[in-house]
CSV table of C-alpha atoms in Angstrom, one decimal:
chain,number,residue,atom,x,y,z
A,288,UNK,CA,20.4,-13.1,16.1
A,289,UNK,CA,20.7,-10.6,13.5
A,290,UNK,CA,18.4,-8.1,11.1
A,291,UNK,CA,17.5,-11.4,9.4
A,292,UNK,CA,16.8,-13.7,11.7
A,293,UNK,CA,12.7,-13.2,12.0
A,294,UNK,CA,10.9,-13.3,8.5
A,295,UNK,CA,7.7,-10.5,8.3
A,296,UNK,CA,5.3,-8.9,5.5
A,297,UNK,CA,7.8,-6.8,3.2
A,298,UNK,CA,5.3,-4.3,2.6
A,299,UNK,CA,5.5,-3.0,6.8
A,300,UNK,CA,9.2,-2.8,6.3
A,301,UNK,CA,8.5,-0.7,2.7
A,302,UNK,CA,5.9,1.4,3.8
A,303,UNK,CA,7.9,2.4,6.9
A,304,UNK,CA,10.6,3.5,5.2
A,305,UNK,CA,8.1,5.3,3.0
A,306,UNK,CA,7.0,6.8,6.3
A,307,UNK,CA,10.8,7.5,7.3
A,308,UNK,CA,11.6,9.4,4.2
A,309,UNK,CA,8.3,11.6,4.1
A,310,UNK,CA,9.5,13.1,7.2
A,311,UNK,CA,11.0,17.1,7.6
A,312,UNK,CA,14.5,16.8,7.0
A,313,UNK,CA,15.3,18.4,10.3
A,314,UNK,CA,13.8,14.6,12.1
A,315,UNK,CA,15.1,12.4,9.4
A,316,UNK,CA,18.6,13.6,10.9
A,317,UNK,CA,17.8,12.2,13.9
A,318,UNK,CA,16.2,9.2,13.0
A,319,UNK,CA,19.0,6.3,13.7
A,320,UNK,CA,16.9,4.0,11.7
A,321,UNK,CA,19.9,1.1,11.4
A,322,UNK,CA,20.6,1.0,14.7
A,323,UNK,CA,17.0,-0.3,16.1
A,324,UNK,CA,16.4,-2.2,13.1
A,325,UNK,CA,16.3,-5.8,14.6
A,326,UNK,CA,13.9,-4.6,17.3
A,327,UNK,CA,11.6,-3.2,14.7
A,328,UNK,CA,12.1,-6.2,12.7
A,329,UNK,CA,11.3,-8.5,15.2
A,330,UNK,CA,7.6,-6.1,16.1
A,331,UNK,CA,6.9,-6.7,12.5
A,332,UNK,CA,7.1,-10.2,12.5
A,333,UNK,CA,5.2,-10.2,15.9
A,334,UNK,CA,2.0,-8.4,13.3
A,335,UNK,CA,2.5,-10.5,11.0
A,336,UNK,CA,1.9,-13.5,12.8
A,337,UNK,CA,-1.5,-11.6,14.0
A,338,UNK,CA,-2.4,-10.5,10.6
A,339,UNK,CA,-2.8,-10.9,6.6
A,340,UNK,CA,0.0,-10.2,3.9
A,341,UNK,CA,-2.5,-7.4,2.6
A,342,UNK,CA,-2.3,-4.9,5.8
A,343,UNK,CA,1.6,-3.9,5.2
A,344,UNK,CA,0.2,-1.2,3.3
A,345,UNK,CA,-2.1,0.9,5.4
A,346,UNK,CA,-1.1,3.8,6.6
A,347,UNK,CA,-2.1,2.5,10.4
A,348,UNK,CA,-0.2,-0.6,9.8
A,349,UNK,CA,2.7,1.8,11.1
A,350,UNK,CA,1.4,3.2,14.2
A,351,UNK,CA,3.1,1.5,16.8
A,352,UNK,CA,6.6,1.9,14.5
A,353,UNK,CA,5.8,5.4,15.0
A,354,UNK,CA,5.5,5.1,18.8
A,355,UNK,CA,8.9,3.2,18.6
A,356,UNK,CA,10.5,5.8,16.6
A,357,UNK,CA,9.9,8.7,19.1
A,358,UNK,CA,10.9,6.4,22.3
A,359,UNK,CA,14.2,5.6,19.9
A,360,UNK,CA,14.7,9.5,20.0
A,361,UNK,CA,14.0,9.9,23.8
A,362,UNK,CA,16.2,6.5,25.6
A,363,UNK,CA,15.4,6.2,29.2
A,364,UNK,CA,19.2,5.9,29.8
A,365,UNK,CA,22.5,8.6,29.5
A,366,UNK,CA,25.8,8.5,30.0
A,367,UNK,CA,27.6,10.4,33.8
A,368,UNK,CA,29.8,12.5,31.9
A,369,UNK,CA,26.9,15.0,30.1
A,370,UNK,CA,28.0,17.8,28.5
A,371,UNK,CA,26.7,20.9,27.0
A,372,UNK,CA,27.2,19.5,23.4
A,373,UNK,CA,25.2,16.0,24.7
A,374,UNK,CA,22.6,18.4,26.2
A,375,UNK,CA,22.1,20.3,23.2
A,376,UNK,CA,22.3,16.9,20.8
A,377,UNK,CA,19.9,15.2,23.4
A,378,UNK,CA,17.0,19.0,22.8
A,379,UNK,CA,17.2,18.2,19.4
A,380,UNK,CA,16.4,14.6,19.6
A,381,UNK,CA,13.9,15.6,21.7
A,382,UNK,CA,12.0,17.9,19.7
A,383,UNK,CA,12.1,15.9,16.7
A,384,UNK,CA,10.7,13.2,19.2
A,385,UNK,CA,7.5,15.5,19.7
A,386,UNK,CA,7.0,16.0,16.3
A,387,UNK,CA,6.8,11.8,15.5
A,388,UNK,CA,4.5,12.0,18.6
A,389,UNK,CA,2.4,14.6,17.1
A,390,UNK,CA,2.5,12.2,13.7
A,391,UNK,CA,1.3,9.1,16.0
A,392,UNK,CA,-1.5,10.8,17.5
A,393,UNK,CA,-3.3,12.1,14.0
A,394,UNK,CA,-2.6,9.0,12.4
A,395,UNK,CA,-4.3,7.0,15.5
A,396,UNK,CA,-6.7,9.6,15.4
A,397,UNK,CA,-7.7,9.7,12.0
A,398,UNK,CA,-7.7,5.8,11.8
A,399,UNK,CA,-10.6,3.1,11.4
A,400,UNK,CA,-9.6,1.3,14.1
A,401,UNK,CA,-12.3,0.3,16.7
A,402,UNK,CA,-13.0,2.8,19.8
A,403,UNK,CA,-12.0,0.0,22.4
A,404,UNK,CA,-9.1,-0.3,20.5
A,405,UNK,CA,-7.8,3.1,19.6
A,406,UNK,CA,-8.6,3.5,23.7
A,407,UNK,CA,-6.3,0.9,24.0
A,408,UNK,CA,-3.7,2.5,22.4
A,409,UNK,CA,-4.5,6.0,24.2
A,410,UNK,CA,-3.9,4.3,27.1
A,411,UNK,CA,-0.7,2.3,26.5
A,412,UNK,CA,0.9,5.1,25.2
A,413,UNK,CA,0.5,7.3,28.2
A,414,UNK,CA,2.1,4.0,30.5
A,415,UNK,CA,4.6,3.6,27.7
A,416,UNK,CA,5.7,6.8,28.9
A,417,UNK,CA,5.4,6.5,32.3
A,418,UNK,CA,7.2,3.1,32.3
A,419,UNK,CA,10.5,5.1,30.8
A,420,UNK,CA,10.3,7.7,33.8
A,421,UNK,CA,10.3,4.6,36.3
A,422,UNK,CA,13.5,3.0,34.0
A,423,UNK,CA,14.9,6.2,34.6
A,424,UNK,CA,14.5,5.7,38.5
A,425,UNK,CA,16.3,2.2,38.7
A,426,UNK,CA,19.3,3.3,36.3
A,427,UNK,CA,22.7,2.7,37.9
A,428,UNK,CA,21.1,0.7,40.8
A,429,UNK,CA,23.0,-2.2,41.6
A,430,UNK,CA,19.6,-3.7,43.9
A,431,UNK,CA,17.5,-4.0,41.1
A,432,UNK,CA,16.4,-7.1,41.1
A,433,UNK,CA,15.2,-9.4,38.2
A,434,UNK,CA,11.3,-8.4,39.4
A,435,UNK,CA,11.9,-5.0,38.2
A,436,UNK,CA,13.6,-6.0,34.9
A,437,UNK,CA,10.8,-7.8,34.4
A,438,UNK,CA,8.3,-5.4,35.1
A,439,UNK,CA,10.2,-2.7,32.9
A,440,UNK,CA,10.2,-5.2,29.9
A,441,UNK,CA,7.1,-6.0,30.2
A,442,UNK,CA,6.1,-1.7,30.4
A,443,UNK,CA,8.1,-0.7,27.1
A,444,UNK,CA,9.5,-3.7,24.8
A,445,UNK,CA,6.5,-5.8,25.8
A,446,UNK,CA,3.6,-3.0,25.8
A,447,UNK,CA,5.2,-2.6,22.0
A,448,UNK,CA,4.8,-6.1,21.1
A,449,UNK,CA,1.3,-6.1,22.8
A,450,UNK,CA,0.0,-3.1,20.5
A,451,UNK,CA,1.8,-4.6,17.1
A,452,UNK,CA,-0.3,-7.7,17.8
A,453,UNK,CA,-3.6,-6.6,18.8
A,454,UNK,CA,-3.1,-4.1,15.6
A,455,UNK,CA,-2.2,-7.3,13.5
A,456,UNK,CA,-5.3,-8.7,14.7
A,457,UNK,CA,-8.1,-6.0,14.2
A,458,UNK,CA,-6.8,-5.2,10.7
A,459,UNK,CA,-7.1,-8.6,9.8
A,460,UNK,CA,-10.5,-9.9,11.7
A,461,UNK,CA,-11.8,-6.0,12.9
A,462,UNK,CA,-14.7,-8.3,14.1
A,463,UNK,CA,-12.9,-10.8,16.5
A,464,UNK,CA,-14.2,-11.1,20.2
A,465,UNK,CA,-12.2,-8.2,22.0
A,466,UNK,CA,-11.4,-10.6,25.2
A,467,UNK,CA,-10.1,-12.4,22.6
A,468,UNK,CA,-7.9,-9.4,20.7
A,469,UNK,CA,-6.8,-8.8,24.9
A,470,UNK,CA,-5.6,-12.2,24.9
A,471,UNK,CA,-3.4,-11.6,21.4
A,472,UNK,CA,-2.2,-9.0,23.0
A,473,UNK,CA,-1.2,-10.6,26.6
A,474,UNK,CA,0.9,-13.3,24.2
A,475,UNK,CA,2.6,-10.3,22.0
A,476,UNK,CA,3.6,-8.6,25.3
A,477,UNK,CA,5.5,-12.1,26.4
A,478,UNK,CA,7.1,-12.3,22.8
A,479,UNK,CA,8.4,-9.0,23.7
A,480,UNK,CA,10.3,-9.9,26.8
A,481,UNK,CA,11.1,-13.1,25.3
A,482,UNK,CA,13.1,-11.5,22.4
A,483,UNK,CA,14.8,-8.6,25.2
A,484,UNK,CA,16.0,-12.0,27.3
A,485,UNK,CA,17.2,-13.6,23.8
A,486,UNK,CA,18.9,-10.0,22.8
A,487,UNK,CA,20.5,-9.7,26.3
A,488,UNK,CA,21.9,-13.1,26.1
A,489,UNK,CA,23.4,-12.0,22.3
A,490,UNK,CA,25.1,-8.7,23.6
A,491,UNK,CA,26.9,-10.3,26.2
A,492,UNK,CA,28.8,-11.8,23.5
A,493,UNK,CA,29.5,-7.6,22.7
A,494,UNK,CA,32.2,-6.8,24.6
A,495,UNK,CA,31.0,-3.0,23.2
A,496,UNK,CA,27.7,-3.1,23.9
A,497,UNK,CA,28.1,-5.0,27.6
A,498,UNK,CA,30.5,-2.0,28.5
A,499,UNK,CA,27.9,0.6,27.4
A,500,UNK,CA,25.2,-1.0,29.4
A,501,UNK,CA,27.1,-0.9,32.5
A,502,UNK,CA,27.9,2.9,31.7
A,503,UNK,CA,24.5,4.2,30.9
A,504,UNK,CA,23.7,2.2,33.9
A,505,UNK,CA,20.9,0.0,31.8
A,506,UNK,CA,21.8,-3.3,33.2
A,507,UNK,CA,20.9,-6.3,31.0
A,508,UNK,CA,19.2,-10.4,33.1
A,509,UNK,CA,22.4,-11.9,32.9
A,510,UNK,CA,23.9,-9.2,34.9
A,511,UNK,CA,21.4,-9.1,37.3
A,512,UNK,CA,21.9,-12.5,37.9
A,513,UNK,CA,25.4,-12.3,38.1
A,514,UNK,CA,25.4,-9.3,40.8
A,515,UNK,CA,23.3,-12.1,42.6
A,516,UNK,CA,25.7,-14.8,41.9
A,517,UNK,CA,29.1,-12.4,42.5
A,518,UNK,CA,28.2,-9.8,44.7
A,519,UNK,CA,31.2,-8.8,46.1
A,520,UNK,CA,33.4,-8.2,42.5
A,521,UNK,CA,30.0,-6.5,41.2
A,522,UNK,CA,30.0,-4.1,44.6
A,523,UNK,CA,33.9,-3.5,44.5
A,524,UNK,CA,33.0,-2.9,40.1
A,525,UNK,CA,30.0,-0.3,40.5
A,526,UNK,CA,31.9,1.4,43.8
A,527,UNK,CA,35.9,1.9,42.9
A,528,UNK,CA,37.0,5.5,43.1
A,529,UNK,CA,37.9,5.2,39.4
A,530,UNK,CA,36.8,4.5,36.2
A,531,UNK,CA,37.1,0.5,35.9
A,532,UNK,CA,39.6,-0.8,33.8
A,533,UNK,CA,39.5,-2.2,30.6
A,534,UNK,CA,40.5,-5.6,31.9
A,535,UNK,CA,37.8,-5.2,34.6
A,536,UNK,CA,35.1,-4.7,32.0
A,537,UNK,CA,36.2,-8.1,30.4
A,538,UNK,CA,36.4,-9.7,33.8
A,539,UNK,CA,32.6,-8.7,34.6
A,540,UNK,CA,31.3,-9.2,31.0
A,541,UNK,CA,32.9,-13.0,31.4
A,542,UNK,CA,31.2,-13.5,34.8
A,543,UNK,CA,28.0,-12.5,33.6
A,544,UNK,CA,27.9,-14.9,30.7
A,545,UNK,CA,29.7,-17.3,32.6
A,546,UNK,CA,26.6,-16.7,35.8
A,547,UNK,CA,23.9,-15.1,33.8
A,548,UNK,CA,23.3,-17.2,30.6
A,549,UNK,CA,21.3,-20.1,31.5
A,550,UNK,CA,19.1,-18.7,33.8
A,551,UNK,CA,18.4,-16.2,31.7
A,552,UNK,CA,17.6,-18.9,28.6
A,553,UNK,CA,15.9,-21.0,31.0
A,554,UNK,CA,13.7,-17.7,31.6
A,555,UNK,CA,12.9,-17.3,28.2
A,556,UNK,CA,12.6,-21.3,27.9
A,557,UNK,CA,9.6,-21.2,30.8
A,558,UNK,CA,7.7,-18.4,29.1
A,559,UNK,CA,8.0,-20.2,25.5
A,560,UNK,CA,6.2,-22.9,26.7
A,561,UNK,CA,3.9,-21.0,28.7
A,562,UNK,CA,2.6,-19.3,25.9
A,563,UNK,CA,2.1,-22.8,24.3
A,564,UNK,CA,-0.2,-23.4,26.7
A,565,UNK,CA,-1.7,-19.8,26.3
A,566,UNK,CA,-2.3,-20.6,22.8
A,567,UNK,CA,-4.3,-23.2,23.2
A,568,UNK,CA,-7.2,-21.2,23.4
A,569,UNK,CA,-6.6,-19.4,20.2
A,570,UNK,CA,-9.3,-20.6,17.4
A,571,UNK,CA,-7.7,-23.1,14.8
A,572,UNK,CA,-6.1,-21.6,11.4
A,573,UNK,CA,-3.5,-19.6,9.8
A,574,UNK,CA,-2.6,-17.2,13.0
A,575,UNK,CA,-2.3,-20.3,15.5
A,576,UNK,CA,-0.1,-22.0,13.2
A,577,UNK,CA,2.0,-19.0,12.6
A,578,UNK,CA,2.8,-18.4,16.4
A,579,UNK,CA,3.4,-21.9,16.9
A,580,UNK,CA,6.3,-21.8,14.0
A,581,UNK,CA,7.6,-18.8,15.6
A,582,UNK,CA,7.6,-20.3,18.8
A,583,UNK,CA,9.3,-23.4,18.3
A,584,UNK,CA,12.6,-20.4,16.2
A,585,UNK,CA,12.4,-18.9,19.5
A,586,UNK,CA,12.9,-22.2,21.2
A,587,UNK,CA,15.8,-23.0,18.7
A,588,UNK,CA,17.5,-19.7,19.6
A,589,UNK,CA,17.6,-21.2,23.3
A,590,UNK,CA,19.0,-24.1,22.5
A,591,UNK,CA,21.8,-22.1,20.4
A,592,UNK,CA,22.6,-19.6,23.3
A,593,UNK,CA,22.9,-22.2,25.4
A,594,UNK,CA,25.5,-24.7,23.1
């Protein structure tokens, strides 16, 4: 997968950057807008399965981008070796945070979106929170188990998905049934962990990225399952008295791709067609066509990790 690998409404991806550019200079600094732009991508196309070509304007049609953008600023992960220039970079980052925080709040604030709704959002935003507290609790700890992967996914990449489709939704039919809207919501939050499984399985191609994760401590399915599958090299790994070696890195990356890549796409293989079956109940027309095509690319993807 890559920035162009999930087609969305142009005008999000233009009016973010809009949004982006309007901000003090002092946050635009410390806005890594490149390196998160597949995730934001993908969030967009997620809405604009839920909604119409004419919503990419609005200035709501950014609010969970927003949210995104001040979680990007504040990761639930950090490296051992902190210093006092890492501490400082990491205030700054976390001011700026507090500021986009401050612009998500008045723009959900000042919004037409429904009461049950912009509850919704009150409320997912304080768990979206909370949820990166409780990542920060299982960092670095070799018994997590694929349960609390799971649960975390679902708490920050999937609450995000959630609130990009049930926004999709309201700006598109405000009326719609809100059990209804709940249920658009419950499929966006399975797209979410859908895409992390599919993005876990890519960066385990990333000899980079795979050595990062293990050094932050932010362990990705395949590894989890591989700890399961190869627990005595992942105990002797995470416990030597030094720093492991390059080869080492290689060695573990290999095992979890080698351990860790089919369950992982069967995973995400289960939950595609699970949310088939989940959107059976959506009415007939343009929305249950469009998650159906992005279904069967998510499907495709699958297949391709798994050739």
């Amino acid at each position: 997968m890559d920035d162009e690998t999930f087609h969305f409404n142009p005008e999000l991806e233009d009016n973010f950057q809009m949004t982006a550019q309007s901000l003090p200079f002092q946050v635009q600094s410390w806005t890594q807008l490149d390196d998160v732009k597949q995730d934001r991508h993908f969030r967009q196309m997620v809405m604009t399965v839920f909604s119409n070509s004419q919503n990419g304007t609005q200035p709501v049609s950014q609010l969970v981008e927003l949210l995104a953008l001040t979680a990007d600023m504040n990761t639930a992960s950090f490296t051992p070796s902190f210093n006092l220039n890492d501490m400082a970079m990491a205030k700054l980052s976390t001011y700026s945070g507090l500021y986009l925080y401050g612009q998500y709040q008045q723009v959900l604030s000042n919004s037409h979106l429904s009461e049950k709704l912009k509850d919704r959002f009150s409320n997912d935003t304080q768990a979206f929170w909370l949820a990166h507290t409780d990542r920060l609790h299982i960092n670095f700890n070799q018994t997590e188990h694929v349960a609390n992967y799971l649960q975390d996914v679902k708490a920050r990449t999937g609450r995000l998905t959630t609130l990009s489709a049930m926004l999709g939704t309201f700006l598109t039919e405000p009326t719609m049934d809100y059990a209804l809207v709940e249920m658009i919501g419950a499929i966006g939050e399975t797209l979410g962990v859908i895409y992390t499984i599919l993005v876990d399985a890519d960066n385990v191609a990333k000899p980079e990225i795979f050595r990062d994760q293990l050094m932050t401590g932010n362990y990705s399915l395949l590894v989890l399952f591989a700890i399961e599958e190869e627990t005595q090299f992942f105990t002797d790994f995470f416990h030597q008295k030094t720093k492991p070696t390059a080869d080492q890195f290689e060695q573990a990356r290999q095992l979890a791709r080698m351990t860790g890549l089919k369950p992982a796409t069967d995973m995400a293989k289960e939950l595609i067609d699970q949310t088939k079956i989940d959107a059976k109940n959506l009415p007939e027309g343009p929305i249950k066509a469009r998650l159906g095509e992005l279904l069967d690319q998510l499907t495709e993807l699958c297949t391709e990790k798994d050739a």
